[in-house]
Coordinates of C-alpha atoms in Angstrom, one line a residue:
M1 CA 8.8 76.1 22.8
L2 CA 7.4 76.2 26.3
E3 CA 2.8 76.2 25.9
Q4 CA 2.2 77.1 29.7
L5 CA 3.8 77.2 32.9
L6 CA 1.9 77.5 36.1
I7 CA 2.0 77.2 39.9
F8 CA -1.1 76.4 42.2
T9 CA -1.5 74.8 45.7
R10 CA -2.5 71.4 46.9
G11 CA -5.8 72.7 47.6
G12 CA -6.0 73.7 43.9
L13 CA -5.9 77.6 44.1
I14 CA -3.7 78.6 41.1
L15 CA -1.4 81.4 42.4
W16 CA 0.3 82.1 39.3
T17 CA 0.6 81.5 35.4
C18 CA 2.8 82.8 32.4
K19 CA 0.7 85.5 30.9
E20 CA 3.4 85.8 27.9
L21 CA 2.8 82.4 26.9
G22 CA -0.9 82.6 27.1
N23 CA -1.5 79.6 24.6
A24 CA -4.8 78.2 24.7
L25 CA -4.4 74.4 25.8
R26 CA -6.6 72.3 23.8
G27 CA -8.4 69.8 25.9
S28 CA -7.7 69.6 29.7
P29 CA -4.4 68.7 30.2
I30 CA -3.7 70.0 33.6
D31 CA -7.4 68.4 35.1
T32 CA -6.2 65.1 33.4
L33 CA -2.5 65.5 35.3
I34 CA -4.6 65.8 39.0
R35 CA -6.9 63.3 38.8
S36 CA -5.0 60.6 36.8
C37 CA -1.7 61.2 38.3
L38 CA -1.6 63.2 41.4
L39 CA -4.8 62.1 43.0
E40 CA -3.8 58.4 42.2
E41 CA -0.4 58.7 43.6
R42 CA 1.2 58.3 40.2
S43 CA 3.7 61.4 40.5
G44 CA 6.7 59.4 41.1
A45 CA 7.7 59.9 37.6
A46 CA 7.4 63.6 36.8
S47 CA 6.2 63.4 33.5
Y48 CA 3.0 63.0 31.9
N49 CA 1.9 62.6 28.1
Y50 CA -1.8 64.1 27.6
D51 CA -3.2 63.3 23.9
A52 CA -5.4 65.9 22.6
P53 CA -7.6 66.1 19.0
G54 CA -4.9 68.2 17.4
A55 CA -2.4 68.3 19.8
S56 CA -0.1 66.0 22.0
Y57 CA 1.3 67.6 25.2
T58 CA 4.1 66.5 27.8
L59 CA 3.7 67.5 31.4
K60 CA 6.6 67.8 34.1
W61 CA 6.0 69.1 37.4
T62 CA 8.0 69.6 40.9
F63 CA 6.5 69.9 44.2
H64 CA 7.6 71.6 47.4
N65 CA 5.9 69.6 49.8
E66 CA 6.9 72.0 53.0
L67 CA 5.0 75.1 51.4
G68 CA 2.3 72.6 49.8
L69 CA 3.0 73.8 45.8
V70 CA 3.0 72.6 42.7
F71 CA 5.5 73.6 39.6
V72 CA 3.7 72.3 36.4
A73 CA 5.0 72.7 32.6
V74 CA 3.0 72.3 29.6
Y75 CA 5.1 71.9 26.3
Q76 CA 4.4 70.0 22.7
R77 CA 5.6 66.7 22.9
I78 CA 7.2 66.7 19.5
L79 CA 10.0 69.6 20.7
H80 CA 11.4 67.3 23.4
L81 CA 12.8 70.7 25.4
L82 CA 15.7 70.0 27.1
Y83 CA 15.7 73.4 29.6
V84 CA 12.3 72.2 31.3
D85 CA 13.4 70.5 34.1
D86 CA 15.9 73.2 35.2
L87 CA 13.8 75.7 34.8
L88 CA 11.2 73.9 37.2
A89 CA 13.9 73.7 39.4
M90 CA 15.0 77.2 39.2
V91 CA 11.0 78.7 39.5
K92 CA 10.7 76.7 42.8
Q93 CA 13.6 78.2 44.2
E94 CA 12.9 81.7 43.3
F95 CA 8.6 81.4 44.4
S96 CA 9.7 79.5 47.4
E97 CA 11.4 82.9 48.6
I98 CA 8.7 85.3 48.0
Y99 CA 5.8 82.9 48.7
D100 CA 3.3 83.9 51.2
P101 CA 0.2 82.2 52.0
K102 CA -1.9 85.1 52.4
R103 CA -1.3 86.5 49.1
T104 CA -3.0 85.3 46.3
S105 CA -1.5 87.4 43.1
Y106 CA 2.2 87.2 42.2
N107 CA 2.0 89.6 39.1
D108 CA 5.6 90.5 40.0
F109 CA 7.0 87.1 39.6
D110 CA 6.5 87.8 35.7
D111 CA 10.0 89.3 35.1
I112 CA 11.7 86.9 37.5
F113 CA 10.2 83.9 35.4
Q114 CA 11.3 85.6 31.7
Q115 CA 15.2 86.0 33.4
L116 CA 15.3 82.2 34.5
K117 CA 13.5 81.1 31.2
K118 CA 16.7 82.6 29.4
E119 CA 18.9 81.7 32.0
A120 CA 17.5 77.9 31.3
E121 CA 17.8 78.1 27.5
A122 CA 21.1 79.5 27.5
R123 CA 22.6 76.7 29.7
A124 CA 20.5 74.0 27.4
E125 CA 22.0 75.7 24.4
E126 CA 26.1 75.2 25.8
M127 CA 25.2 72.0 27.0
K128 CA 24.5 71.2 23.2
K129 CA 27.5 73.0 21.8
S130 CA 29.6 71.1 24.2
K131 CA 28.3 67.6 23.2
Q132 CA 28.7 68.5 19.6
V133 CA 32.1 69.9 20.2
G134 CA 33.3 67.1 22.1
K135 CA 32.4 64.3 19.1
P136 CA 35.3 65.4 16.7
A137 CA 37.5 66.0 19.3
N138 CA 37.5 62.1 20.6
N139 CA 37.7 61.3 17.0
N140 CA 40.9 63.0 16.5
L141 CA 42.4 61.8 19.8
G142 CA 41.9 58.3 18.1
K143 CA 43.6 59.1 15.1
K144 CA 46.4 60.5 16.9
Q145 CA 46.7 57.7 18.9
G146 CA 47.0 55.5 16.0
Q147 CA 49.4 57.4 14.1
V148 CA 51.9 57.3 17.6
L149 CA 51.4 53.1 17.5
K150 CA 52.3 53.4 14.0
G151 CA 55.4 55.1 14.6
Y152 CA 56.3 53.3 17.3
V153 CA 55.9 49.9 14.7
D154 CA 58.3 51.8 12.3
G155 CA 60.8 52.8 14.5
S156 CA 61.1 49.2 15.7
N157 CA 61.4 48.2 12.6
K158 CA 64.3 50.3 11.7
K159 CA 66.1 49.4 15.0
N160 CA 66.1 45.8 13.8
S161 CA 66.9 46.3 10.8
G162 CA 70.7 46.4 11.0
G163 CA 70.9 43.3 13.1
E164 CA 68.5 39.8 14.0
S165 CA 68.0 39.6 18.1
E166 CA 67.5 36.2 19.5
N167 CA 63.8 35.6 18.5
G168 CA 64.4 37.0 14.7
G169 CA 64.7 40.4 13.0
G170 CA 60.7 40.4 12.4
D171 CA 59.7 41.6 15.7
G172 CA 58.3 44.8 14.3
D173 CA 56.2 43.3 11.6
K174 CA 55.2 41.0 14.0
L175 CA 54.1 43.3 16.3
K176 CA 52.6 45.9 13.7
G177 CA 50.5 42.9 12.5
H178 CA 49.0 42.3 16.1
L179 CA 48.3 45.7 16.8
L180 CA 45.2 47.4 16.2
E181 CA 44.6 51.1 15.3
N182 CA 43.5 51.5 19.2
G183 CA 46.5 49.8 20.5
N184 CA 44.4 46.5 21.1
F185 CA 45.7 42.9 20.5
N186 CA 44.1 40.7 18.0
K187 CA 43.7 37.7 19.4
N188 CA 43.2 35.6 17.1
N189 CA 46.6 36.7 15.5
V190 CA 49.3 34.1 16.7
V191 CA 52.3 33.2 14.2
N192 CA 54.1 30.2 14.8
G193 CA 53.1 29.3 18.2
E194 CA 54.6 32.8 19.3
F195 CA 52.3 35.8 20.7
P196 CA 53.0 39.7 20.8
R197 CA 54.8 40.8 23.7
M198 CA 53.3 43.7 25.7
V199 CA 54.7 47.2 25.4
N200 CA 54.1 49.6 28.0
A201 CA 53.4 53.4 28.0
N202 CA 57.1 54.3 28.3
G203 CA 57.8 52.2 25.2
K204 CA 59.6 49.6 27.1
E205 CA 58.7 45.7 26.9
N206 CA 57.6 43.7 29.8
G207 CA 60.1 41.5 30.7
S208 CA 63.0 40.1 28.9
S209 CA 63.1 39.3 25.2
N210 CA 62.4 35.7 25.7
V211 CA 59.4 36.0 27.5
G212 CA 57.0 35.8 24.6
A213 CA 58.5 32.6 23.5
F214 CA 57.4 29.1 23.4
D215 CA 59.3 27.0 25.8
V216 CA 58.4 23.5 25.5
N217 CA 60.3 22.1 28.3
K218 CA 58.8 24.7 31.1
L219 CA 55.6 23.4 29.4
Q220 CA 56.2 19.9 30.4
K221 CA 57.5 20.7 33.5
I222 CA 54.4 22.6 34.8
R223 CA 52.2 19.8 33.2
G224 CA 54.1 17.2 35.3
K225 CA 53.9 19.3 38.0
G226 CA 50.1 19.8 37.5
G227 CA 49.6 16.1 37.1
K228 CA 50.7 15.4 40.1
K229 CA 48.5 17.7 42.0
T230 CA 45.5 16.8 40.3
D231 CA 46.0 13.0 40.9
T232 CA 47.1 13.9 44.6
S233 CA 43.9 16.0 44.9
V234 CA 41.8 13.2 43.2
N235 CA 43.4 10.4 45.5
K236 CA 42.7 12.9 48.8
G237 CA 38.9 13.4 47.4
S238 CA 38.1 9.3 46.8
K239 CA 39.5 9.2 50.2
A240 CA 37.3 11.7 52.0
E241 CA 34.2 10.6 49.7
P242 CA 32.8 7.4 51.6
K243 CA 33.2 9.7 54.8
K244 CA 30.8 11.8 53.7
K245 CA 28.5 10.6 51.1
V246 CA 25.8 8.6 52.4
V247 CA 25.4 5.1 51.1
K248 CA 21.6 4.1 50.6
K249 CA 20.9 0.3 51.8
N250 CA 19.7 -2.1 49.9
R251 CA 15.4 -2.7 50.2
V252 CA 15.0 -6.3 51.0
W253 CA 11.7 -7.5 49.3
N254 CA 11.0 -10.9 51.0
D255 CA 8.6 -11.1 53.9
S256 CA 10.8 -10.7 56.8
P257 CA 12.5 -7.3 56.0
S258 CA 15.7 -6.4 58.1
E259 CA 14.3 -3.0 59.1
P260 CA 11.0 -2.9 61.0
K261 CA 10.3 0.6 60.1
L262 CA 10.0 1.6 56.7
D263 CA 8.4 5.2 57.1
F264 CA 10.8 7.3 54.9
T265 CA 9.6 10.3 56.1
D266 CA 10.4 10.5 59.4
P267 CA 14.1 12.5 60.2
V268 CA 17.1 10.2 60.7
S269 CA 17.8 11.5 64.2
E270 CA 16.9 13.1 67.2
N271 CA 19.2 16.0 66.7
G272 CA 17.8 16.4 63.1
E273 CA 14.1 16.7 64.1
D274 CA 15.3 19.2 66.4
N275 CA 16.8 21.3 63.7
I276 CA 14.0 20.9 61.4
A277 CA 11.6 22.3 64.3
I278 CA 14.0 25.3 64.9
V279 CA 14.6 26.3 61.2
A280 CA 10.6 26.4 61.0
A281 CA 10.0 28.5 63.9
D282 CA 13.0 31.0 62.8
Q283 CA 11.2 31.2 59.8
G284 CA 8.0 31.8 60.6
E285 CA 9.5 34.5 63.8
S286 CA 11.8 36.4 60.8
M287 CA 8.7 37.1 59.0
M288 CA 6.9 39.0 62.0
D289 CA 10.1 40.7 63.5
K290 CA 11.9 41.6 60.4
E291 CA 9.2 44.5 59.7
E292 CA 9.8 45.6 63.4
I293 CA 13.2 46.0 63.3
I294 CA 13.3 47.6 59.9
S295 CA 10.8 50.1 61.4
S296 CA 12.5 50.6 64.7
E297 CA 16.0 51.0 63.5
S298 CA 15.5 52.9 60.1
E299 CA 16.2 56.0 61.5
S300 CA 19.6 55.2 62.7
E301 CA 20.0 53.5 59.2
E302 CA 19.2 56.6 57.7
E303 CA 21.3 59.2 60.0
D304 CA 24.4 57.1 59.2
T305 CA 24.0 57.3 55.0
G306 CA 26.6 59.5 53.8
K307 CA 28.7 59.1 56.8
N308 CA 31.5 56.5 57.3
G309 CA 31.0 52.9 58.4
K310 CA 32.8 53.1 61.7
V311 CA 31.9 52.5 65.0
E312 CA 32.3 56.0 66.4
T313 CA 30.4 57.8 63.7
K314 CA 27.0 54.7 64.4
K315 CA 27.3 56.0 67.9
K316 CA 27.1 59.8 66.8
G317 CA 24.2 58.8 64.5
W318 CA 22.4 57.2 67.0
F319 CA 22.4 60.0 69.3
S320 CA 21.8 62.4 66.3
S321 CA 18.8 60.2 65.4
M322 CA 17.8 60.7 69.1
F323 CA 18.3 64.3 69.2
Q324 CA 16.5 65.0 65.6
S325 CA 13.6 62.6 66.6
I326 CA 13.4 65.3 69.9
A327 CA 14.2 68.4 67.5
G328 CA 12.8 67.8 64.4
K329 CA 14.4 67.4 61.1
A330 CA 14.8 70.3 58.7
N331 CA 13.9 68.6 55.6
L332 CA 13.4 65.4 55.1
E333 CA 16.0 63.9 52.0
K334 CA 15.6 61.0 49.4
A335 CA 18.1 59.4 51.0
D336 CA 16.9 59.6 54.5
L337 CA 13.4 57.9 53.2
E338 CA 15.2 55.1 50.7
P339 CA 15.4 52.8 54.2
A340 CA 12.1 52.9 55.1
L341 CA 10.7 52.8 51.7
K342 CA 12.8 49.8 50.7
A343 CA 11.3 48.3 53.9
L344 CA 7.6 49.2 52.8
K345 CA 8.1 47.6 49.3
D346 CA 9.3 44.5 50.3
R347 CA 5.9 44.1 52.9
L348 CA 3.8 45.3 50.0
M349 CA 5.4 42.4 47.9
T350 CA 4.7 39.9 50.2
K351 CA 1.2 40.6 50.3
N352 CA 1.0 40.0 46.7
V353 CA 1.3 43.5 45.4
A354 CA 2.8 43.4 41.9
E355 CA 6.6 45.1 42.0
E356 CA 6.0 47.6 39.5
I357 CA 3.0 49.1 41.6
A358 CA 5.1 48.7 45.0
E359 CA 7.7 50.2 43.2
K360 CA 5.8 53.3 41.9
L361 CA 3.8 53.5 44.9
C362 CA 7.1 54.2 46.8
E363 CA 8.3 56.5 44.7
S364 CA 5.4 58.5 44.7
V365 CA 5.0 58.6 48.7
A366 CA 9.0 59.7 48.5
A367 CA 7.9 62.3 46.0
S368 CA 5.6 63.5 47.8
L369 CA 7.8 63.9 51.3
E370 CA 10.9 64.8 50.0
G371 CA 11.8 68.4 51.2
K372 CA 9.4 68.8 54.4
K373 CA 10.1 69.1 57.6
L374 CA 10.2 66.0 60.2
A375 CA 8.0 66.8 63.4
S376 CA 9.1 66.6 66.7
F377 CA 8.8 63.4 68.7
T378 CA 8.2 61.6 65.2
R379 CA 10.4 58.7 63.2
I380 CA 11.0 58.8 59.6
S381 CA 9.2 55.1 59.2
S382 CA 6.3 56.8 60.9
T383 CA 6.1 59.4 58.8
V384 CA 6.7 57.2 55.4
Q385 CA 4.0 54.7 56.7
A386 CA 1.6 57.0 57.7
A387 CA 1.8 59.0 54.0
M388 CA 1.6 55.4 52.3
E389 CA -1.8 54.6 54.2
E390 CA -3.1 57.9 53.0
A391 CA -1.9 57.2 49.8
L392 CA -3.4 53.6 49.6
V393 CA -6.6 54.9 51.1
R394 CA -6.9 57.4 48.3
I395 CA -6.2 54.7 45.8
L396 CA -8.8 52.1 46.9
T397 CA -11.3 54.7 47.7
P398 CA -13.8 54.7 44.4
R399 CA -13.7 58.2 42.7
R400 CA -17.4 57.6 41.7
S401 CA -20.2 56.3 43.0
I402 CA -20.5 52.4 42.9
D403 CA -24.3 52.4 43.9
I404 CA -25.9 49.8 41.3
L405 CA -28.7 49.8 42.5
R406 CA -29.4 53.3 42.4
D407 CA -28.0 53.0 38.8
V408 CA -31.0 50.3 38.0
H409 CA -33.5 52.8 38.9
A410 CA -32.2 55.6 36.7
A411 CA -31.9 53.0 33.6
Q412 CA -35.6 52.0 35.0
E413 CA -37.1 55.6 34.8
Q414 CA -35.2 55.9 31.3
G415 CA -37.4 52.8 29.9
K416 CA -34.3 50.5 29.3
P417 CA -32.7 47.4 31.1
Y418 CA -29.6 48.1 32.6
V419 CA -26.9 45.7 31.1
V420 CA -23.7 44.5 33.0
V421 CA -21.1 42.6 30.9
F422 CA -18.7 40.3 32.6
V423 CA -15.4 39.9 31.1
G424 CA -12.3 38.3 32.3
V425 CA -9.8 35.3 31.7
N426 CA -10.5 31.6 31.4
G427 CA -11.5 29.9 35.1
V428 CA -11.7 33.2 37.1
G429 CA -16.0 32.1 38.2
K430 CA -17.4 34.7 36.2
S431 CA -20.2 32.5 35.8
T432 CA -20.9 31.6 39.5
N433 CA -20.3 35.4 40.5
L434 CA -22.8 36.6 37.7
A435 CA -25.4 33.8 39.8
K436 CA -24.3 36.0 43.2
V437 CA -24.8 39.1 41.7
A438 CA -28.3 38.0 40.3
Y439 CA -29.0 36.6 43.7
W440 CA -27.8 40.2 45.5
L441 CA -30.4 41.9 42.8
Q442 CA -33.4 39.6 43.8
Q443 CA -32.8 40.4 47.2
H444 CA -33.7 44.2 46.2
K445 CA -37.1 42.9 44.3
I446 CA -35.3 43.8 40.6
K447 CA -36.3 41.6 37.7
V448 CA -32.9 39.8 36.6
M449 CA -32.5 38.2 33.2
M450 CA -29.3 36.1 32.4
A451 CA -27.9 36.2 28.7
A452 CA -25.9 33.2 27.6
C453 CA -23.2 34.9 25.6
D454 CA -20.4 32.7 26.1
T455 CA -20.8 30.5 22.9
F456 CA -17.2 29.5 23.0
R457 CA -16.9 26.8 26.4
S458 CA -18.5 23.6 26.0
G459 CA -20.9 23.4 28.9
A460 CA -20.9 27.2 29.6
V461 CA -24.6 27.1 28.7
E462 CA -25.8 24.5 30.7
Q463 CA -23.8 26.1 34.0
L464 CA -25.5 29.2 33.3
R465 CA -28.8 27.5 33.0
T466 CA -28.6 25.5 36.1
H467 CA -28.1 28.6 38.0
A468 CA -30.9 30.4 36.6
R469 CA -33.2 27.2 37.1
R470 CA -31.9 27.4 41.2
L471 CA -32.5 30.9 41.3
Q472 CA -35.7 31.1 39.0
I473 CA -34.6 33.4 36.8
P474 CA -35.4 33.5 33.1
I475 CA -31.9 32.9 31.0
F476 CA -32.1 33.9 27.2
E477 CA -29.8 31.6 25.1
K478 CA -29.1 30.7 21.5
G479 CA -26.7 27.5 22.2
Y480 CA -23.2 27.4 20.6
E481 CA -21.2 28.7 18.0
K482 CA -23.4 32.0 17.4
D483 CA -21.7 35.7 17.6
P484 CA -22.5 36.7 20.8
A485 CA -22.3 39.8 20.1
I486 CA -25.9 39.1 18.0
V487 CA -27.1 37.0 21.1
A488 CA -26.6 40.1 23.5
K489 CA -28.1 42.3 21.1
E490 CA -31.3 40.0 21.4
A491 CA -31.0 39.4 25.1
I492 CA -31.4 43.1 25.4
Q493 CA -34.4 43.2 23.1
E494 CA -36.2 40.3 25.1
A495 CA -35.3 42.3 28.4
S496 CA -37.5 45.1 27.4
R497 CA -40.2 43.1 25.7
N498 CA -40.6 41.4 29.3
G499 CA -39.8 43.8 31.8
S500 CA -36.6 42.5 32.9
E501 CA -34.8 45.3 34.5
V502 CA -31.4 44.0 34.6
V503 CA -29.7 42.1 32.1
L504 CA -26.4 40.1 33.1
V505 CA -23.9 39.2 30.4
D506 CA -21.9 36.3 30.5
T507 CA -18.9 36.0 28.4
A508 CA -16.3 33.4 27.2
G509 CA -13.4 33.3 29.6
R510 CA -10.4 34.6 27.2
M511 CA -6.5 35.2 27.5
Q512 CA -5.6 39.0 27.0
D513 CA -3.4 37.8 24.3
N514 CA -6.0 36.1 22.4
E515 CA -6.8 38.3 19.4
P516 CA -9.8 36.8 18.1
L517 CA -11.6 36.2 21.1
M518 CA -10.4 40.1 22.3
R519 CA -12.1 41.3 18.9
A520 CA -15.2 39.4 19.4
L521 CA -15.8 41.0 23.2
S522 CA -14.8 44.4 21.9
K523 CA -17.4 44.0 19.3
L524 CA -19.8 42.6 22.0
I525 CA -19.3 46.0 23.5
Y526 CA -19.3 48.4 20.6
V527 CA -22.8 46.8 19.3
N528 CA -24.8 46.7 22.6
S529 CA -23.2 49.6 24.7
P530 CA -23.5 47.8 28.3
D531 CA -23.9 50.4 31.3
L532 CA -21.2 48.5 33.2
I533 CA -18.4 46.6 32.7
L534 CA -16.9 44.0 35.1
F535 CA -13.5 42.6 35.2
V536 CA -13.5 39.3 36.9
G537 CA -10.1 38.6 38.3
E538 CA -8.9 35.9 40.7
A539 CA -7.6 37.6 44.2
L540 CA -4.6 35.2 44.0
V541 CA -2.6 36.4 40.7
G542 CA 0.4 39.2 41.6
N543 CA 2.4 40.2 38.8
D544 CA -0.2 39.0 36.7
A545 CA -2.9 41.6 37.2
V546 CA -1.0 43.9 35.8
D547 CA -0.7 42.4 32.6
Q548 CA -4.3 40.8 32.3
L549 CA -6.1 44.5 33.3
S550 CA -3.7 46.8 31.2
K551 CA -4.1 44.5 28.1
F552 CA -7.8 43.8 28.4
N553 CA -7.9 47.7 28.3
Q554 CA -5.2 47.9 25.8
K555 CA -7.2 45.7 23.3
L556 CA -10.6 46.9 23.8
A557 CA -9.3 50.6 22.9
D558 CA -7.1 49.2 20.0
L559 CA -9.9 46.8 18.5
S560 CA -12.9 49.0 19.3
P561 CA -14.2 51.1 16.0
S562 CA -15.6 53.6 18.0
P563 CA -13.3 56.5 18.2
D564 CA -14.2 57.1 22.0
P565 CA -14.0 53.3 22.7
R566 CA -15.2 51.4 26.5
L567 CA -13.3 50.3 29.1
I568 CA -13.5 48.5 32.1
D569 CA -15.7 50.1 34.6
G570 CA -15.3 48.0 37.8
I571 CA -14.1 45.2 39.3
L572 CA -15.0 41.9 40.7
L573 CA -12.3 39.9 42.9
T574 CA -13.2 36.3 43.1
K575 CA -11.6 33.6 45.7
F576 CA -10.9 36.1 48.5
D577 CA -11.6 33.5 51.1
T578 CA -8.5 31.8 50.2
I579 CA -6.0 34.4 50.1
D580 CA -5.5 34.8 54.0
D581 CA -3.4 38.2 54.2
K582 CA -2.5 38.3 50.6
V583 CA -4.8 41.1 49.6
G584 CA -2.5 43.1 47.6
A585 CA -3.9 41.8 43.9
A586 CA -6.8 44.4 45.1
L587 CA -4.4 47.3 45.0
S588 CA -2.4 46.5 41.9
M589 CA -5.8 45.9 39.9
V590 CA -7.0 49.5 40.9
Y591 CA -3.9 51.1 40.4
I592 CA -3.0 49.7 36.8
S593 CA -6.4 50.2 35.6
G594 CA -8.3 53.2 37.7
A595 CA -11.5 51.3 37.8
P596 CA -13.3 50.5 41.5
V597 CA -13.4 46.9 43.4
M598 CA -17.2 46.7 43.1
F599 CA -17.9 43.5 44.5
V600 CA -15.7 40.7 46.2
G601 CA -16.5 37.4 46.1
C602 CA -15.6 35.3 49.1
G603 CA -17.2 31.6 49.1
Q604 CA -19.0 29.2 47.2
S605 CA -22.6 29.9 47.9
Y606 CA -24.9 32.6 46.2
T607 CA -24.6 34.8 49.8
D608 CA -21.2 34.6 49.8
L609 CA -20.9 38.2 48.0
K610 CA -19.5 41.6 49.7
K611 CA -18.0 45.3 49.0
L612 CA -14.4 45.8 49.8
N613 CA -13.4 47.5 52.9
V614 CA -10.7 49.9 52.2
K615 CA -9.5 50.7 55.6
S616 CA -9.3 46.6 56.4
I617 CA -7.2 46.3 53.3
V618 CA -5.0 48.9 53.9
K619 CA -4.6 47.7 57.5
T620 CA -4.0 44.3 56.2
L621 CA -1.5 45.9 53.7
L622 CA 1.0 47.8 56.2
Q623 CA 0.5 45.3 59.4

């Protein structure tokens, strides 16, 4: 049963809801859909599962991009309603005809919706019945085919019973033995070196009666001819080999070498040097020119889709694209957007964006542009790039305040220290960037204390102790092989006694698949309830960023004893100075986790810590 269907604008104004359904939804599935999918550019899938206490909903939606409308249907996940997609399409079509931007009430749409719902349900029932009726029909057809084949074999036996042919009188029995019920041959059944004869649909045999016989004389002739051909080919190959193959000269190991130059890194000839230089230049230029060519020719390629691939149609497509760039296109279709989106996806992947993220982003942009009217003097490629730029800015811009200094002062007013836990995989630079954050907080006159909770890796306590000595910051340590959750708890208590305002907790590096260490981390977070959980990740990772963050969040949720587990709150990107323009890891991490990038490590000194410049990242991704 459909729980709710509502229509609202992209600005959030609800235009119509089904009053007859009137079911009170548990939780807030619509708000979660808007916050988690529509605003985060995850609308390409057009389906979202929402879990609430005592209920599980599935939400499906569609857009009318030209009018700026959103149509959302909510139903119980266990029901698997088949008519929802069809119903949303019909509601979208009917409502767009009566939509007026000046109207805010559409009570007259109730009767139309009831009629559309009945039509969609009836159509779904007909499809279900047709599928059920089609299955036994296929079985009966298979039985009839088996009977026809069986009858043909029996008939051939009766005809051959009066006398024997040249191949013997048992052809019918052999054919019966080699045919299966569905009319196919059994390749494993070969009797006395003879193969079954092929039968046409008219009941005639292919070829003469001796075609299926095994002729030894013909085989010997074929072998003789084949052997000669192979010998000649081998001889030709052997003659041609010395010309093509470059034989390495023997190296002389005495005092007077035969060749004065032994530098094997240089090219062999001058032509080889020229060729290498040209290839390198071509590779460098092609990466620059490819984007420009695709963006400039995208319209002509898009207009040609759906037409014949002839030269005349290409000329017409070029002229029509020029005309449409002046007059504007009626409505953008998915086929029009595909070339530009494919070029944009390839560009994002070259910037180190995970393939899965790039594909989802392109699907979301396509969903937001499909059905829109192309403005005059604009190209489809530029429209797609502008939509992608807007989407990237919306994703990378934090949805909440990331002002740690304000949060520290708020915690100080409550009389407790502000606790930050640094988590991540091995070797990403958690301890080093923890020291950078500590130095930054020191510059703002905030008392900081370090907690050495990495009791697993050898040398971790000494490394943090060195940073604390150089920064003149107190450190709380208990050595190795201790429970990190207990060490962190005692560190927070010590910070409350000595007046430290911030506690920076260093944890052991762990892979996302290491369940014992992930369980220990989940316990540390559950016992101490930190104010901020920072995931420290490398800017060098590509597709692995999706796996790391998704599994970290999943393990923290699954292994936590709390009904409302804590997940990653923010991201600290390290080694950002080593990636040049491959900044896609920032986008992949933010997209998969929904957590903002709060710090960026860009060097080896304590001062090399900065905030993420969203506009710069977006510009780098799209250039």
